Amino acid sequence: MANKQDIPVIIHNGKRGLLTLEDGRLDVLQLSADGRPPKHLLSCPVRLLLRAQLSPEPPSAGANGPKRMLDIHALVQKSANSNHLRYTKIRVLVEPAHSVDAEQWVDQLMAAAYPVTKPYRNVLLLINPVSGKGKGVAIANHTIIPTLEAAGCKVDVRQTEYRNHAEEICRDADLSMVDVIAVASGDGGCYEAFNGLAMRPDGRKALRIPLAPLPTGSACAACTNLFGPKNTFNVLLATLNVIKGQPMPIDLQSVVLLPSLERRVSFLSVALGLMVDLDIGTENLRWIGDSRFLYGYLRGIMQNKSCKARIQLNIVDDDKEKMAREAVEAAAADRGPKTVGGGTDPLQLIRGVQTMSVASQAVANGDGYGDGLTPSGSRKSSGLSAKPIGSLMPADAASPAPVNGAVNDDERLPLADLLEPTEAWVTVDSSGSARHDPQSATQNAWSEGEAMLFLYSGLMPYVARDLNQWPVIRAGSGVIDIVLQRCAARSVMLGQATEGASGRPYWLSSQCYYKVLGYTVENLDKKGQPKLTIDGEGYDWDSFHVEVLPRAATLLALDGHYYQAEFLLQAPGAAATKPDK
Ligand SMILES: Nc1ncnc2c1ncn2[C@@H]1O[C@H](COP(=O)(O)OP(=O)(O)OP(=O)(O)O)[C@@H](O)[C@H]1O
């Protein structure tokens, strides 16, 4: 029965066992003496193996020497197609006669388990004790930390003690030995971490240390984008990402608030109007979880309050069908020929860890990824007077910090200058009161006198589990996706309340959707709309300037790209359009 990849062992009850490694699967078998089939003590794909560790060879080794212990730590699925994972550890004994083979076998197993990333990462783990339902510390102690340690990671745990503490920690910490910054929190924790890194004297390099979100907050959109709506709160999947995820460059939005000139960076969203009211206007309803956003949306639609602003946009793409087609084609390329099925099962994404993905190859080559597939080829002149887009980043901005590498550069992220729109920019005045006319000829262009329900710019498709707001976003493509939602008939907007997860509101004729390099906004109703939100945090504003920082930061992703929603799982070239309502 034994072949080259099988190792005979003694199992816990003194019975004979066998370790087998075949077709990317690890099995620990208990053999029977009477010819019955072997019993599976452990069976898992190697992608879920955390660590195999053989105890040191004893000094008195020899045919009669002591046995060596072999510990195997793995995550196992509840059933073959389940995303429900649990941690397990199994200990077997290796007899001296198989000691050398066992050493080689363990090396082979670990190489198969970590095909493109190195094991034993140094993790800076930030834990927000009050986010979500306030269970962050318990989840970290019970699940996250033991799993990281079982995988051989070294974990430096820092519990945040007050608002903005995560920002201070990331601003001031010695990151020279840190491979991953793991954030057990909601999106607010990631926002603070990115801003802390951006403020450092070595900000540009520090932002390339990959960040890995762990879902202990109330919304956790970063996890939705990485693992899909159904697995947003799958803590073990997110922990596996800390252990094995591949660095994925992402864009940031640099937001300069006026008149203070305070600069914040955003990894997720900048919002005005209804999207502000449904977020910070429902904070008193945190206890109902993320359904507070649906409540806030419905309330906002009934009020149909418009947001009055003067917006100037540096648009690089405004063709909805082309943007959708390109996103579908890019998603197919990201999936690669070896990935089967769809984007509905994140464990299929883990399978992608077996082969170096398109993204990782490009990152390894230092040429970023997405170039050539993004609208950059059709870019108009940026019109940014102070500096060209991209000059904020060093030439090698596409290369993330090598995992297990040190930050050794002291370059600061330059302060953003104010943008100076040119005549090529598109100006939108949303101070009118007219509702959108679906028969209008200019479907993806603003018409004079129209009223705006909300402005929403983002860098990841999902902003919540039930809202795929920017379905054609691609990580690190160097552009910001922005929606200007016109006030439309209530019946149309109410009809979209349950459509958000599908991304279909993208096709609404009342929704202007653009890819931009930057934009400016002037508040035309300071009393009625005093707040904007950046990644869900509220700020007072008179006006603000936003520009993209291409591939400025890094996330870990199991397969090197975001979860692929149904919207993207179409045959390339056949991106279906939704008829206008
Ligand atoms: N010890 C603490 N005491 C009080 N506030 C804290 C503490 N630690 C962190 N915070 C603050 O908690 C706030 C909420 O965190 P976060 O946004 O991550 O969670 P959440 O709101 O539950 O999740 P989400 O943003 O996904 O809805 C942040 O503003 C953060 O600064």
XYZ file of C-alpha atoms and ligand atoms in Angstrom:
612
model
C 0.000 0.000 0.000
C 2.806 2.404 0.862
C 4.373 4.480 -1.912
C 7.080 7.146 -1.950
C 4.755 9.712 -0.417
C 3.456 7.471 2.361
C 5.042 7.413 5.812
C 4.251 4.598 8.268
C 3.624 5.958 11.757
C 2.332 4.923 15.160
C -0.881 6.683 16.121
C -2.079 7.732 19.564
C -3.475 4.374 20.656
C -0.323 2.494 19.665
C -1.911 1.221 16.467
C -0.253 1.438 13.081
C -1.030 4.357 10.840
C -0.037 5.848 7.520
C 0.449 9.414 6.334
C -0.342 9.934 2.678
C 0.056 12.947 0.436
C -1.590 12.620 -2.928
C -3.241 14.982 -5.407
C -2.935 17.919 -3.029
C -4.617 16.013 -0.220
C -3.240 14.965 3.142
C -4.644 11.880 4.883
C -3.795 10.361 8.237
C -5.015 6.777 8.247
C -5.412 4.231 10.988
C -4.614 0.794 9.532
C -6.492 -2.298 10.605
C -4.850 -5.618 11.322
C -7.745 -7.665 9.959
C -7.930 -6.392 6.397
C -10.722 -3.886 6.977
C -10.405 -0.556 5.112
C -8.282 2.057 6.895
C -10.005 4.666 9.043
C -9.458 8.354 8.156
C -8.280 10.202 11.256
C -7.635 13.364 9.254
C -8.331 14.227 5.645
C -7.780 17.708 4.302
C -6.596 19.521 1.202
C -3.014 20.729 1.712
C -4.254 24.270 1.164
C -5.806 23.992 4.619
C -2.669 22.612 6.283
C -1.214 25.118 8.725
C 1.927 23.328 9.850
C 3.660 19.950 10.113
C 6.416 19.784 12.698
C 8.761 16.914 13.454
C 10.468 16.900 16.863
C 14.290 17.138 16.751
C 16.245 13.971 16.119
C 17.286 12.525 19.473
C 21.059 12.210 20.116
C 20.880 8.448 20.570
C 19.361 7.914 17.165
C 19.647 4.479 15.685
C 17.427 1.574 14.846
C 16.463 1.178 18.488
C 16.479 4.870 19.391
C 13.432 6.813 20.615
C 10.561 7.661 18.285
C 10.069 11.216 16.985
C 6.811 13.130 17.388
C 5.131 14.581 14.324
C 2.476 17.236 14.953
C 0.091 18.177 12.159
C -2.023 21.337 12.502
C -4.777 21.893 9.955
C -8.148 23.426 9.286
C -10.777 20.942 8.258
C -14.051 21.498 6.456
C -17.257 20.378 8.088
C -18.173 18.643 4.829
C -16.642 18.490 1.368
C -18.338 21.632 0.028
C -18.592 23.500 3.290
C -16.863 26.769 4.057
C -17.322 26.044 7.725
C -13.831 25.387 9.063
C -12.515 24.104 12.362
C -8.999 23.762 13.682
C -7.586 20.334 14.455
C -4.248 18.945 15.620
C -3.065 15.379 15.356
C 0.119 13.851 16.848
C 1.732 10.674 15.525
C 5.045 8.907 16.285
C 7.723 8.180 13.710
C 9.960 5.171 14.265
C 13.725 5.645 13.786
C 13.707 3.525 10.624
C 11.442 6.117 8.926
C 13.019 9.200 10.446
C 14.891 10.395 7.335
C 11.922 9.747 5.017
C 9.660 11.596 7.454
C 11.919 14.666 7.379
C 11.751 14.789 3.589
C 8.015 14.165 3.676
C 7.429 17.069 6.064
C 9.470 19.381 3.804
C 7.454 18.221 0.821
C 4.185 18.708 2.674
C 5.079 22.231 3.817
C 6.188 23.183 0.272
C 2.820 21.964 -1.032
C 0.967 23.820 1.722
C 2.822 27.100 1.068
C 3.425 27.104 -2.696
C 3.750 30.876 -3.188
C 4.144 32.375 0.282
C 6.459 31.678 3.195
C 5.175 30.184 6.438
C 5.794 31.513 9.963
C 4.853 35.160 9.419
C 5.455 37.840 12.037
C 2.007 39.275 12.716
C 1.168 42.562 14.402
C -2.383 41.869 15.601
C -4.572 44.864 16.505
C -7.771 44.050 18.381
C -10.633 46.501 18.830
C -12.459 45.339 21.990
C -15.598 47.433 21.314
C -16.267 46.948 17.599
C -19.330 45.040 16.478
C -20.885 43.175 19.340
C -17.824 43.714 21.532
C -16.546 40.150 21.136
C -13.228 40.959 19.440
C -11.041 39.985 22.392
C -12.879 36.724 22.999
C -12.740 35.778 19.301
C -9.040 36.647 19.188
C -8.202 34.620 22.293
C -10.372 31.675 21.404
C -9.835 31.403 17.648
C -7.470 33.854 15.957
C -4.371 33.752 18.161
C -4.352 29.953 18.735
C -4.712 29.374 14.977
C -1.919 31.806 14.100
C 0.346 30.213 16.694
C -0.531 26.724 15.490
C 0.680 27.823 12.050
C 3.969 28.918 13.611
C 3.296 32.651 13.290
C 4.817 34.994 15.834
C 2.041 37.246 17.103
C 2.464 40.665 18.706
C -0.968 41.449 20.202
C -2.055 45.063 20.752
C -5.511 45.813 22.103
C -6.798 49.287 21.225
C -7.807 51.374 24.216
C -9.537 54.382 22.688
C -10.702 55.911 19.412
C -7.844 56.363 16.895
C -5.501 54.184 18.957
C -5.002 51.804 15.984
C -3.904 54.823 13.947
C -1.362 55.813 16.596
C -0.021 52.264 16.885
C 0.503 51.990 13.117
C 2.031 55.466 12.998
C 4.543 54.813 15.768
C 5.276 51.058 15.817
C 8.609 49.545 14.859
C 7.535 47.648 11.753
C 10.972 46.405 10.781
C 10.097 42.811 11.678
C 6.410 42.893 10.799
C 5.204 40.807 7.830
C 1.463 41.345 8.233
C -0.720 43.825 10.112
C -3.864 41.906 11.071
C -6.806 44.023 12.216
C -9.545 42.363 14.292
C -12.189 45.065 14.048
C -14.685 46.536 11.601
C -13.723 48.670 8.621
C -12.979 51.539 11.001
C -9.958 49.637 12.344
C -8.537 49.142 8.834
C -9.176 52.807 8.043
C -7.225 53.851 11.128
C -4.402 51.423 10.351
C -4.009 52.707 6.771
C -4.050 56.318 7.977
C -1.469 55.594 10.664
C 0.817 53.975 8.077
C 0.283 56.882 5.654
C 1.453 59.387 8.305
C 4.796 57.709 8.975
C 8.111 59.109 7.818
C 8.492 55.846 5.873
C 4.819 55.887 4.844
C 5.205 54.733 1.266
C 7.105 51.626 2.323
C 5.020 51.033 5.425
C 1.844 51.007 3.326
C 3.265 48.059 1.441
C 3.233 45.898 4.538
C 0.124 43.866 3.827
C -2.925 44.424 5.959
C -5.318 41.536 6.671
C -8.770 42.286 8.127
C -10.319 39.940 10.687
C -14.112 40.319 10.925
C -15.059 41.264 14.467
C -16.881 44.512 13.579
C -20.450 45.163 12.520
C -20.080 45.588 8.742
C -16.574 44.420 7.691
C -16.829 45.314 3.993
C -13.109 44.579 3.526
C -13.850 40.947 4.425
C -16.888 40.872 2.119
C -14.639 41.915 -0.754
C -12.051 39.289 0.129
C -14.248 36.319 1.050
C -17.705 37.088 -0.345
C -20.975 38.054 1.342
C -21.620 34.594 2.779
C -18.175 34.365 4.359
C -17.802 37.941 5.537
C -17.772 36.791 9.158
C -15.836 33.546 8.591
C -13.097 34.219 11.154
C -11.057 31.096 10.367
C -11.048 31.853 6.641
C -9.811 35.371 7.439
C -7.191 33.926 9.793
C -6.043 31.575 7.027
C -5.632 34.706 4.904
C -3.293 36.185 7.547
C -1.270 32.954 7.396
C -1.248 32.280 3.646
C -2.762 35.275 1.816
C -0.945 36.756 -1.146
C -0.040 40.464 -1.165
C -2.419 42.368 -3.430
C -1.690 46.028 -4.256
C -4.725 48.287 -3.810
C -5.390 51.928 -4.585
C -6.165 54.524 -1.937
C -8.140 57.738 -2.212
C -6.324 60.767 -0.860
C -8.978 63.093 0.573
C -8.029 66.684 1.422
C -10.643 68.514 3.489
C -11.008 72.272 3.225
C -10.564 74.669 4.869
C -8.536 72.613 7.384
C -6.323 71.012 4.690
C -6.410 67.834 6.757
C -5.584 64.838 4.585
C -7.073 61.392 5.160
C -6.601 58.279 3.083
C -9.530 56.019 2.250
C -9.406 52.382 1.197
C -13.164 51.905 0.877
C -15.513 54.819 0.277
C -16.202 58.545 0.320
C -19.879 59.452 0.621
C -22.309 62.366 0.547
C -26.068 62.621 0.930
C -28.208 59.556 1.554
C -25.153 57.319 2.049
C -24.014 59.523 4.938
C -27.448 59.536 6.548
C -27.837 55.764 6.313
C -24.430 55.244 7.932
C -23.792 57.786 10.671
C -27.521 58.560 10.864
C -28.207 55.011 12.084
C -25.318 54.573 14.534
C -27.808 54.417 17.391
C -29.090 51.217 15.760
C -25.775 49.312 15.840
C -27.456 46.660 17.908
C -29.451 45.449 14.893
C -26.211 44.688 13.000
C -25.723 45.608 9.353
C -29.488 45.635 8.650
C -29.385 49.192 10.014
C -28.111 50.220 6.549
C -31.223 48.827 4.853
C -33.392 50.693 7.344
C -31.396 53.889 6.688
C -31.719 53.402 2.917
C -35.486 52.958 3.045
C -35.835 55.967 5.325
C -33.685 58.058 2.962
C -35.697 57.013 -0.097
C -38.925 58.043 1.592
C -37.408 61.428 2.508
C -35.864 61.727 -1.001
C -33.678 64.583 0.294
C -31.297 65.945 -2.294
C -27.623 66.738 -1.803
C -26.515 70.068 -3.202
C -22.935 70.282 -4.425
C -20.695 71.484 -7.219
C -18.617 68.536 -8.390
C -15.723 68.558 -10.834
C -14.612 65.217 -12.192
C -11.479 64.114 -14.032
C -13.220 61.296 -15.904
C -11.276 58.550 -17.679
C -14.215 56.287 -18.526
C -17.955 56.855 -18.721
C -19.086 53.971 -20.927
C -21.025 51.574 -18.676
C -21.124 48.689 -21.134
C -17.385 48.928 -21.827
C -16.537 49.143 -18.112
C -18.675 46.056 -17.434
C -17.171 44.140 -20.347
C -13.630 44.939 -19.212
C -14.387 43.933 -15.636
C -15.858 40.596 -16.763
C -12.832 39.918 -18.987
C -10.392 40.825 -16.225
C -12.236 38.607 -13.755
C -12.008 35.668 -16.154
C -8.261 36.304 -16.527
C -7.865 36.473 -12.743
C -9.673 33.174 -12.316
C -7.210 31.620 -14.735
C -7.600 28.344 -16.547
C -7.261 26.188 -13.437
C -10.085 27.614 -11.368
C -13.373 25.921 -11.965
C -16.836 26.843 -10.803
C -17.654 30.355 -9.776
C -16.879 32.959 -7.252
C -19.383 31.646 -4.810
C -17.070 29.355 -2.860
C -14.055 31.023 -1.257
C -12.500 27.622 -0.663
C -12.169 27.473 -4.410
C -10.190 30.637 -4.091
C -7.931 28.938 -1.602
C -7.345 26.310 -4.251
C -5.815 29.071 -6.320
C -3.049 29.327 -3.737
C -1.688 26.161 -5.313
C -0.640 28.017 -8.405
C 0.875 31.426 -8.710
C -1.955 33.682 -9.783
C -1.892 36.296 -12.502
C -1.693 38.967 -9.837
C 1.213 37.429 -7.998
C 3.214 36.892 -11.137
C 2.809 40.526 -12.071
C 3.656 41.633 -8.551
C 6.714 39.417 -8.598
C 7.736 41.056 -11.855
C 7.294 44.449 -10.231
C 4.961 45.625 -12.967
C 1.740 45.803 -10.998
C -1.265 44.138 -12.498
C -4.225 45.370 -14.339
C -2.183 47.660 -16.537
C -3.341 47.190 -20.060
C -6.753 46.072 -18.853
C -7.653 49.326 -17.164
C -9.012 52.409 -18.839
C -5.568 53.989 -18.550
C -5.082 53.647 -22.286
C -7.978 56.029 -22.826
C -7.028 58.454 -20.109
C -7.511 62.081 -20.766
C -4.818 64.373 -19.471
C -5.044 64.310 -15.701
C -5.166 68.056 -15.521
C -3.591 67.910 -12.085
C -1.459 70.976 -12.002
C 0.722 70.220 -9.029
C 1.957 66.819 -10.070
C 0.979 64.000 -12.363
C -1.017 61.154 -10.885
C 1.310 58.423 -9.877
C 4.134 60.728 -8.886
C 3.036 60.326 -5.299
C 4.254 56.756 -5.548
C 7.808 55.608 -6.134
C 8.523 53.921 -9.447
C 8.341 50.512 -7.831
C 5.029 51.195 -6.118
C 3.557 48.071 -7.637
C 5.845 45.815 -5.641
C 4.494 45.141 -2.201
C 6.830 44.697 0.716
C 8.229 41.213 0.496
C 6.490 39.131 3.111
C 9.071 38.285 5.757
C 11.016 41.358 4.603
C 11.848 44.578 6.410
C 10.957 48.184 5.705
C 14.260 49.874 4.981
C 13.238 52.972 3.073
C 12.365 56.223 4.733
C 10.191 57.838 2.114
C 7.215 59.767 3.369
C 3.913 59.778 1.500
C 3.982 63.322 0.070
C 1.251 65.647 1.230
C -1.328 66.009 -1.488
C -1.647 69.381 -3.192
C -5.024 70.760 -4.034
C -6.310 69.752 -7.447
C -6.725 72.339 -10.166
C -9.459 71.225 -12.544
C -9.008 72.103 -16.200
C -11.615 72.664 -18.878
C -11.399 68.968 -19.725
C -12.957 68.087 -16.378
C -16.713 67.566 -16.220
C -18.683 69.851 -13.906
C -21.899 68.751 -12.213
C -24.145 71.145 -10.322
C -26.576 69.132 -8.218
C -28.416 72.063 -6.688
C -31.444 71.596 -8.952
C -34.636 69.888 -7.879
C -35.671 67.939 -10.987
C -36.120 64.195 -10.760
C -34.350 62.105 -13.351
C -36.326 61.518 -16.536
C -35.726 57.905 -17.616
C -36.410 58.885 -21.233
C -33.523 61.356 -21.120
C -31.096 60.927 -24.019
C -28.045 61.616 -21.858
C -28.253 58.558 -19.649
C -24.774 58.547 -18.121
C -24.347 62.317 -18.136
C -25.749 64.903 -15.767
C -28.487 67.200 -17.070
C -28.866 70.737 -15.800
C -31.382 71.161 -12.987
C -31.272 67.552 -11.764
C -31.178 66.715 -8.060
C -28.697 64.270 -6.490
C -29.609 61.654 -3.895
C -26.018 60.707 -3.108
C -22.403 60.762 -4.255
C -20.412 57.630 -3.530
C -16.828 56.971 -4.603
C -15.030 53.730 -3.856
C -12.188 51.344 -4.425
C -13.709 47.940 -3.602
C -16.895 46.471 -5.136
C -18.850 45.811 -1.952
C -19.452 48.491 0.653
C -21.627 46.100 2.684
C -22.765 42.499 2.326
C -25.983 43.580 0.649
C -24.522 46.317 -1.539
C -22.209 45.643 -4.478
C -22.061 49.377 -5.144
C -19.179 49.422 -7.638
C -19.403 46.035 -9.391
C -16.825 46.892 -12.080
C -14.002 47.884 -9.718
C -10.720 46.054 -10.028
C -8.166 46.160 -7.238
C -5.156 48.320 -7.995
C -6.404 49.566 -11.367
C -5.358 53.147 -10.601
C -8.793 54.747 -10.842
C -11.628 55.642 -8.480
C -15.175 54.497 -9.313
C -17.751 57.164 -8.527
C -21.533 57.063 -8.527
C -23.712 60.168 -8.725
C -27.197 58.844 -8.000
C -29.855 61.220 -9.265
C -33.114 61.624 -7.413
C -35.526 59.319 -9.202
C -39.050 58.059 -8.672
C -39.413 56.474 -5.205
C -40.786 53.314 -6.775
C -37.571 52.886 -8.791
C -35.308 53.437 -5.803
C -37.385 51.238 -3.487
C -37.187 48.492 -6.098
C -33.400 48.629 -5.748
C -33.434 48.047 -1.984
C -33.128 44.303 -2.424
C -31.061 44.449 -5.616
C -27.914 45.930 -4.078
C -26.115 42.623 -3.547
C -26.409 41.751 -7.241
C -24.789 45.003 -8.402
C -27.685 45.535 -10.821
C -28.372 49.144 -9.728
C -25.248 49.857 -11.827
C -27.529 49.718 -14.854
C -30.068 52.233 -13.528
C -30.418 55.073 -15.999
C -30.642 57.432 -13.040
C -27.207 56.362 -11.827
C -24.211 58.189 -13.328
C -21.179 55.915 -13.026
C -17.643 57.026 -13.907
C -14.042 56.024 -13.450
C -12.032 59.074 -12.403
C -8.477 60.002 -11.448
C -9.709 62.680 -9.078
C -12.579 65.004 -8.253
C -13.436 68.053 -6.182
C -16.675 68.855 -4.356
C -17.968 72.150 -3.017
C -20.730 72.152 -0.427
C -23.709 74.231 -1.617
C -25.794 73.589 1.504
C -23.478 73.640 4.540
C -26.334 73.817 7.006
C -28.418 71.018 5.543
C -25.542 68.626 4.795
C -22.692 69.288 7.240
C -21.114 65.812 7.102
C -19.373 63.590 4.614
C -18.082 60.128 5.440
C -14.693 58.642 4.665
C -14.728 54.843 5.116
C -17.768 55.331 7.336
C -16.211 58.007 9.602
C -18.006 61.371 9.646
C -16.257 64.712 8.931
C -17.491 68.293 8.685
C -16.804 69.785 5.283
C -16.925 72.925 3.186
C -15.271 71.347 0.196
C -12.853 68.511 -0.452
C -10.464 67.208 -3.098
C -9.977 63.513 -3.845
C -7.294 61.876 -5.965
C -6.253 58.308 -6.487
C -3.000 56.998 -5.033
C -2.400 54.072 -7.376
C -1.405 50.793 -5.691
C -0.322 52.728 -2.609
C -1.349 50.078 -0.084
C -1.461 46.306 0.192
C -4.046 43.792 1.328
C -3.685 40.059 1.689
C -6.017 38.000 -0.478
C -6.269 34.216 -0.562
C -5.989 34.083 -4.326
C -4.455 37.486 -5.008
C -7.705 39.149 -6.063
C -11.087 40.132 -4.674
C -14.013 37.757 -4.370
C -15.777 37.595 -7.688
C -19.462 38.385 -7.485
C -22.079 36.945 -9.784
C -21.987 40.214 -11.739
C -18.523 39.219 -13.011
C -19.174 35.541 -13.644
C -20.316 35.845 -17.201
C -18.688 34.684 -20.378
C -16.248 37.413 -21.463
C -17.799 39.503 -24.190
C -21.320 38.689 -23.038
C -21.780 41.180 -20.199
C -25.535 41.363 -19.948
C -27.106 44.755 -19.636
C -30.055 45.366 -17.372
C -32.897 47.126 -19.123
C -33.555 50.573 -17.726
C -36.461 50.978 -15.418
N -11.017 50.619 23.410
C -11.787 51.407 22.677
N -12.736 52.174 23.248
C -13.549 52.945 22.503
N -13.489 53.036 21.157
C -12.562 52.297 20.524
C -11.672 51.440 21.233
N -10.877 50.826 20.342
C -11.250 51.280 19.106
N -12.266 52.157 19.217
C -13.026 52.823 18.155
O -14.143 51.993 17.800
C -14.695 52.512 16.595
C -15.434 51.440 15.849
O -14.552 50.549 15.268
P -14.873 49.806 13.891
O -15.371 50.771 12.882
O -13.682 49.032 13.518
O -16.025 48.797 14.299
P -17.536 48.752 13.887
O -18.062 50.127 13.771
O -18.221 47.815 14.774
O -17.475 48.033 12.480
P -17.789 48.584 11.018
O -16.938 49.792 10.781
O -17.406 47.439 10.127
O -19.254 48.873 11.008
C -13.512 53.153 15.864
O -13.778 54.522 15.715
C -12.339 52.976 16.832
O -11.470 54.080 16.861
